[in-house]
Amino acid sequence: MTINLIFRIAAVGILVSVLGTVLKHSGRDEQAFLVSLAGLILVFLWIVPYIEQLFETIEKLFTIG
């Protein structure tokens, strides 16, 4: 895992929070929710390969063969 991924996640978090705040103050709560959901899905898609790699490493660690 690189530091670049952490910075990308932080940037998405900042962007989502700013956009969500602006949309909520303008009375568009539904769009603010969708922006938050899109940010969560985007970050989750970035994290999934690392979670898969973690499970494969744990499986190799405990495999008796």
N, CA, C and O atoms as a Tinker XYZ file with bonds, in Angstrom:
   260  protein
     1  N      0.856000   -1.179000    0.000000    73     2
     2  CA     0.000000    0.000000    0.000000    64     1     3
     3  C      0.897000    1.236000    0.000000    63     2     4     5
     4  O      1.839000    1.336000    0.786000    81     3
     5  N      0.597000    2.145000   -0.867000    73     3     6
     6  CA     1.429000    3.330000   -1.000000    64     5     7
     7  C      0.795000    4.512000   -0.280000    63     6     8     9
     8  O     -0.399000    4.514000    0.019000    81     7
     9  N      1.615000    5.507000   -0.012000    73     7    10
    10  CA     1.131000    6.724000    0.622000    64     9    11
    11  C      0.209000    7.485000   -0.327000    63    10    12    13
    12  O     -0.629000    8.277000    0.107000    81    11
    13  N      0.374000    7.234000   -1.630000    73    11    14
    14  CA    -0.461000    7.887000   -2.639000    64    13    15
    15  C     -1.929000    7.528000   -2.449000    63    14    16    17
    16  O     -2.802000    8.378000   -2.621000    81    15
    17  N     -2.203000    6.285000   -2.100000    73    15    18
    18  CA    -3.590000    5.856000   -1.868000    64    17    19
    19  C     -4.196000    6.594000   -0.677000    63    18    20    21
    20  O     -5.362000    6.988000   -0.715000    81    19
    21  N     -3.420000    6.779000    0.361000    73    19    22
    22  CA    -3.912000    7.488000    1.545000    64    21    23
    23  C     -4.241000    8.933000    1.197000    63    22    24    25
    24  O     -5.253000    9.470000    1.648000    81    23
    25  N     -3.386000    9.562000    0.396000    73    23    26
    26  CA    -3.653000   10.944000   -0.020000    64    25    27
    27  C     -4.897000   11.037000   -0.913000    63    26    28    29
    28  O     -5.665000   11.994000   -0.808000    81    27
    29  N     -5.094000   10.048000   -1.789000    73    27    30
    30  CA    -6.291000   10.053000   -2.637000    64    29    31
    31  C     -7.552000    9.897000   -1.800000    63    30    32    33
    32  O     -8.553000   10.566000   -2.056000    81    31
    33  N     -7.511000    9.017000   -0.799000    73    31    34
    34  CA    -8.670000    8.824000    0.072000    64    33    35
    35  C     -8.956000   10.105000    0.851000    63    34    36    37
    36  O    -10.114000   10.497000    0.998000    81    35
    37  N     -7.910000   10.754000    1.348000    73    35    38
    38  CA    -8.092000   12.011000    2.073000    64    37    39
    39  C     -8.681000   13.096000    1.167000    63    38    40    41
    40  O     -9.545000   13.865000    1.590000    81    39
    41  N     -8.210000   13.152000   -0.074000    73    39    42
    42  CA    -8.730000   14.146000   -1.014000    64    41    43
    43  C    -10.201000   13.910000   -1.319000    63    42    44    45
    44  O    -10.984000   14.856000   -1.390000    81    43
    45  N    -10.573000   12.660000   -1.499000    73    43    46
    46  CA   -11.991000   12.347000   -1.740000    64    45    47
    47  C    -12.825000   12.720000   -0.514000    63    46    48    49
    48  O    -13.922000   13.263000   -0.650000    81    47
    49  N    -12.310000   12.433000    0.672000    73    47    50
    50  CA   -13.032000   12.786000    1.893000    64    49    51
    51  C    -13.252000   14.276000    2.028000    63    50    52    53
    52  O    -14.348000   14.713000    2.381000    81    51
    53  N    -12.224000   15.061000    1.753000    73    51    54
    54  CA   -12.353000   16.520000    1.826000    64    53    55
    55  C    -13.329000   17.029000    0.775000    63    54    56    57
    56  O    -14.179000   17.870000    1.068000    81    55
    57  N    -13.210000   16.522000   -0.444000    73    55    58
    58  CA   -14.095000   16.951000   -1.526000    64    57    59
    59  C    -15.549000   16.601000   -1.233000    63    58    60    61
    60  O    -16.443000   17.418000   -1.454000    81    59
    61  N    -15.786000   15.394000   -0.738000    73    59    62
    62  CA   -17.149000   14.960000   -0.425000    64    61    63
    63  C    -17.731000   15.799000    0.715000    63    62    64    65
    64  O    -18.905000   16.170000    0.678000    81    63
    65  N    -16.922000   16.094000    1.714000    73    63    66
    66  CA   -17.450000   16.877000    2.829000    64    65    67
    67  C    -17.791000   18.304000    2.414000    63    66    68    69
    68  O    -18.803000   18.851000    2.852000    81    67
    69  N    -16.956000   18.908000    1.576000    73    67    70
    70  CA   -17.236000   20.265000    1.096000    64    69    71
    71  C    -18.481000   20.277000    0.221000    63    70    72    73
    72  O    -19.370000   21.108000    0.407000    81    71
    73  N    -18.542000   19.350000   -0.735000    73    71    74
    74  CA   -19.717000   19.295000   -1.613000    64    73    75
    75  C    -20.984000   18.971000   -0.827000    63    74    76    77
    76  O    -22.042000   19.542000   -1.090000    81    75
    77  N    -20.878000   18.063000    0.130000    73    75    78
    78  CA   -22.044000   17.723000    0.948000    64    77    79
    79  C    -22.543000   18.901000    1.750000    63    78    80    81
    80  O    -23.750000   19.119000    1.855000    81    79
    81  N    -21.622000   19.668000    2.322000    73    79    82
    82  CA   -22.012000   20.847000    3.095000    64    81    83
    83  C    -22.677000   21.894000    2.213000    63    82    84    85
    84  O    -23.698000   22.473000    2.584000    81    83
    85  N    -22.094000   22.133000    1.047000    73    83    86
    86  CA   -22.678000   23.123000    0.130000    64    85    87
    87  C    -24.071000   22.683000   -0.307000    63    86    88    89
    88  O    -24.998000   23.491000   -0.336000    81    87
    89  N    -24.217000   21.423000   -0.642000    73    87    90
    90  CA   -25.520000   20.933000   -1.097000    64    89    91
    91  C    -26.555000   20.949000    0.030000    63    90    92    93
    92  O    -27.720000   21.261000   -0.214000    81    91
    93  N    -26.151000   20.623000    1.245000    73    91    94
    94  CA   -27.115000   20.650000    2.356000    64    93    95
    95  C    -27.574000   22.063000    2.664000    63    94    96    97
    96  O    -28.748000   22.285000    2.960000    81    95
    97  N    -26.661000   23.019000    2.597000    73    95    98
    98  CA   -27.044000   24.406000    2.873000    64    97    99
    99  C    -27.907000   25.001000    1.763000    63    98   100   101
   100  O    -28.634000   25.968000    1.989000    81    99
   101  N    -27.827000   24.433000    0.582000    73    99   102
   102  CA   -28.673000   24.922000   -0.509000    64   101   103
   103  C    -30.003000   24.166000   -0.572000    63   102   104   105
   104  O    -30.820000   24.417000   -1.457000    81   103
   105  N    -30.218000   23.239000    0.371000    73   103   106
   106  CA   -31.494000   22.535000    0.430000    64   105   107
   107  C    -31.575000   21.302000   -0.445000    63   106   108   109
   108  O    -32.673000   20.816000   -0.715000    81   107
   109  N    -30.477000   20.795000   -0.883000    73   107   110
   110  CA   -30.465000   19.607000   -1.746000    64   109   111
   111  C    -29.888000   18.425000   -0.978000    63   110   112   113
   112  O    -28.792000   17.946000   -1.269000    81   111
   113  N    -30.638000   17.975000   -0.007000    73   111   114
   114  CA   -30.179000   16.893000    0.857000    64   113   115
   115  C    -30.012000   15.572000    0.106000    63   114   116   117
   116  O    -29.113000   14.790000    0.414000    81   115
   117  N    -30.877000   15.327000   -0.876000    73   115   118
   118  CA   -30.784000   14.073000   -1.623000    64   117   119
   119  C    -29.485000   14.003000   -2.420000    63   118   120   121
   120  O    -28.823000   12.966000   -2.458000    81   119
   121  N    -29.127000   15.118000   -3.055000    73   119   122
   122  CA   -27.877000   15.134000   -3.823000    64   121   123
   123  C    -26.667000   15.034000   -2.898000    63   122   124   125
   124  O    -25.663000   14.420000   -3.259000    81   123
   125  N    -26.753000   15.631000   -1.706000    73   123   126
   126  CA   -25.656000   15.525000   -0.741000    64   125   127
   127  C    -25.463000   14.074000   -0.318000    63   126   128   129
   128  O    -24.334000   13.605000   -0.173000    81   127
   129  N    -26.567000   13.371000   -0.122000    73   127   130
   130  CA   -26.477000   11.956000    0.224000    64   129   131
   131  C    -25.851000   11.152000   -0.914000    63   130   132   133
   132  O    -25.019000   10.277000   -0.674000    81   131
   133  N    -26.245000   11.446000   -2.135000    73   131   134
   134  CA   -25.687000   10.719000   -3.288000    64   133   135
   135  C    -24.201000   11.000000   -3.478000    63   134   136   137
   136  O    -23.448000   10.108000   -3.869000    81   135
   137  N    -23.773000   12.227000   -3.206000    73   135   138
   138  CA   -22.348000   12.557000   -3.284000    64   137   139
   139  C    -21.578000   11.764000   -2.234000    63   138   140   141
   140  O    -20.508000   11.226000   -2.519000    81   139
   141  N    -22.118000   11.692000   -1.026000    73   139   142
   142  CA   -21.463000   10.918000    0.032000    64   141   143
   143  C    -21.401000    9.435000   -0.330000    63   142   144   145
   144  O    -20.381000    8.781000   -0.113000    81   143
   145  N    -22.480000    8.915000   -0.873000    73   143   146
   146  CA   -22.517000    7.520000   -1.275000    64   145   147
   147  C    -21.525000    7.240000   -2.406000    63   146   148   149
   148  O    -20.847000    6.213000   -2.398000    81   147
   149  N    -21.442000    8.138000   -3.363000    73   147   150
   150  CA   -20.492000    7.968000   -4.473000    64   149   151
   151  C    -19.051000    7.994000   -3.970000    63   150   152   153
   152  O    -18.220000    7.213000   -4.434000    81   151
   153  N    -18.752000    8.872000   -3.039000    73   151   154
   154  CA   -17.413000    8.913000   -2.464000    64   153   155
   155  C    -17.076000    7.642000   -1.723000    63   154   156   157
   156  O    -15.958000    7.136000   -1.824000    81   155
   157  N    -18.039000    7.120000   -0.975000    73   155   158
   158  CA   -17.828000    5.872000   -0.242000    64   157   159
   159  C    -17.581000    4.709000   -1.196000    63   158   160   161
   160  O    -16.687000    3.897000   -0.958000    81   159
   161  N    -18.351000    4.619000   -2.257000    73   159   162
   162  CA   -18.193000    3.540000   -3.231000    64   161   163
   163  C    -16.843000    3.654000   -3.942000    63   162   164   165
   164  O    -16.174000    2.646000   -4.168000    81   163
   165  N    -16.448000    4.860000   -4.288000    73   163   166
   166  CA   -15.166000    5.066000   -4.964000    64   165   167
   167  C    -14.000000    4.605000   -4.089000    63   166   168   169
   168  O    -13.112000    3.890000   -4.554000    81   167
   169  N    -14.010000    5.014000   -2.836000    73   167   170
   170  CA   -12.936000    4.609000   -1.922000    64   169   171
   171  C    -12.985000    3.099000   -1.680000    63   170   172   173
   172  O    -11.941000    2.452000   -1.598000    81   171
   173  N    -14.168000    2.545000   -1.567000    73   171   174
   174  CA   -14.290000    1.103000   -1.367000    64   173   175
   175  C    -13.704000    0.336000   -2.552000    63   174   176   177
   176  O    -13.047000   -0.688000   -2.362000    81   175
   177  N    -13.936000    0.820000   -3.763000    73   175   178
   178  CA   -13.383000    0.158000   -4.942000    64   177   179
   179  C    -11.862000    0.248000   -4.980000    63   178   180   181
   180  O    -11.202000   -0.645000   -5.512000    81   179
   181  N    -11.301000    1.314000   -4.422000    73   179   182
   182  CA    -9.852000    1.420000   -4.342000    64   181   183
   183  C     -9.278000    0.465000   -3.305000    63   182   184   185
   184  O     -8.162000   -0.026000   -3.470000    81   183
   185  N    -10.021000    0.197000   -2.244000    73   183   186
   186  CA    -9.531000   -0.601000   -1.122000    64   185   187
   187  C     -9.697000   -2.106000   -1.358000    63   186   188   189
   188  O     -8.934000   -2.896000   -0.802000    81   187
   189  N    -10.663000   -2.517000   -2.159000    73   187   190
   190  CA   -10.975000   -3.937000   -2.351000    64   189   191
   191  C     -9.755000   -4.779000   -2.761000    63   190   192   193
   192  O     -9.586000   -5.864000   -2.205000    81   191
   193  N     -8.908000   -4.355000   -3.683000    73   191   194
   194  CA    -7.748000   -5.201000   -4.023000    64   193   195
   195  C     -6.814000   -5.441000   -2.835000    63   194   196   197
   196  O     -6.228000   -6.517000   -2.715000    81   195
   197  N     -6.675000   -4.454000   -1.966000    73   195   198
   198  CA    -5.818000   -4.624000   -0.799000    64   197   199
   199  C     -6.440000   -5.572000    0.217000    63   198   200   201
   200  O     -5.728000   -6.329000    0.878000    81   199
   201  N     -7.752000   -5.537000    0.343000    73   199   202
   202  CA    -8.430000   -6.477000    1.235000    64   201   203
   203  C     -8.305000   -7.897000    0.696000    63   202   204   205
   204  O     -8.091000   -8.840000    1.459000    81   203
   205  N     -8.436000   -8.047000   -0.612000    73   203   206
   206  CA    -8.264000   -9.365000   -1.238000    64   205   207
   207  C     -6.851000   -9.892000   -1.013000    63   206   208   209
   208  O     -6.664000  -11.067000   -0.699000    81   207
   209  N     -5.870000   -9.029000   -1.174000    73   207   210
   210  CA    -4.486000   -9.419000   -0.941000    64   209   211
   211  C     -4.259000   -9.812000    0.518000    63   210   212   213
   212  O     -3.512000  -10.751000    0.794000    81   211
   213  N     -4.889000   -9.112000    1.442000    73   211   214
   214  CA    -4.773000   -9.444000    2.857000    64   213   215
   215  C     -5.333000  -10.827000    3.145000    63   214   216   217
   216  O     -4.706000  -11.608000    3.861000    81   215
   217  N     -6.505000  -11.145000    2.597000    73   215   218
   218  CA    -7.100000  -12.461000    2.814000    64   217   219
   219  C     -6.254000  -13.575000    2.189000    63   218   220   221
   220  O     -6.124000  -14.651000    2.772000    81   219
   221  N     -5.683000  -13.327000    1.019000    73   219   222
   222  CA    -4.814000  -14.328000    0.400000    64   221   223
   223  C     -3.560000  -14.566000    1.244000    63   222   224   225
   224  O     -3.107000  -15.703000    1.375000    81   223
   225  N     -3.010000  -13.516000    1.805000    73   223   226
   226  CA    -1.831000  -13.656000    2.656000    64   225   227
   227  C     -2.165000  -14.435000    3.923000    63   226   228   229
   228  O     -1.389000  -15.289000    4.352000    81   227
   229  N     -3.310000  -14.146000    4.518000    73   227   230
   230  CA    -3.722000  -14.874000    5.726000    64   229   231
   231  C     -3.984000  -16.335000    5.396000    63   230   232   233
   232  O     -3.649000  -17.219000    6.185000    81   231
   233  N     -4.585000  -16.601000    4.229000    73   231   234
   234  CA    -4.847000  -17.979000    3.825000    64   233   235
   235  C     -3.531000  -18.740000    3.625000    63   234   236   237
   236  O     -3.419000  -19.891000    4.047000    81   235
   237  N     -2.550000  -18.122000    2.994000    73   235   238
   238  CA    -1.251000  -18.754000    2.810000    64   237   239
   239  C     -0.545000  -18.985000    4.148000    63   238   240   241
   240  O      0.162000  -19.978000    4.321000    81   239
   241  N     -0.739000  -18.080000    5.072000    73   239   242
   242  CA    -0.087000  -18.193000    6.377000    64   241   243
   243  C     -0.584000  -19.385000    7.158000    63   242   244   245
   244  O      0.197000  -20.067000    7.821000    81   243
   245  N     -1.891000  -19.647000    7.086000    73   243   246
   246  CA    -2.485000  -20.718000    7.873000    64   245   247
   247  C     -2.702000  -22.015000    7.100000    63   246   248   249
   248  O     -3.281000  -22.963000    7.633000    81   247
   249  N     -2.245000  -22.067000    5.858000    73   247   250
   250  CA    -2.378000  -23.286000    5.067000    64   249   251
   251  C     -1.336000  -24.307000    5.514000    63   250   252   253
   252  O     -0.144000  -24.013000    5.604000    81   251
   253  N     -1.818000  -25.499000    5.786000    73   251   254
   254  CA    -0.906000  -26.602000    6.155000    64   253   255
   255  C     -0.743000  -27.465000    4.914000    63   254   256   257
   256  O     -1.715000  -28.047000    4.433000    81   255
   257  N      0.441000  -27.550000    4.407000    73   255   258
   258  CA     0.577000  -28.308000    3.182000    64   257   259
   259  C      1.896000  -28.793000    2.942000    63   258   260
   260  O      2.136000  -29.453000    1.930000    81   259
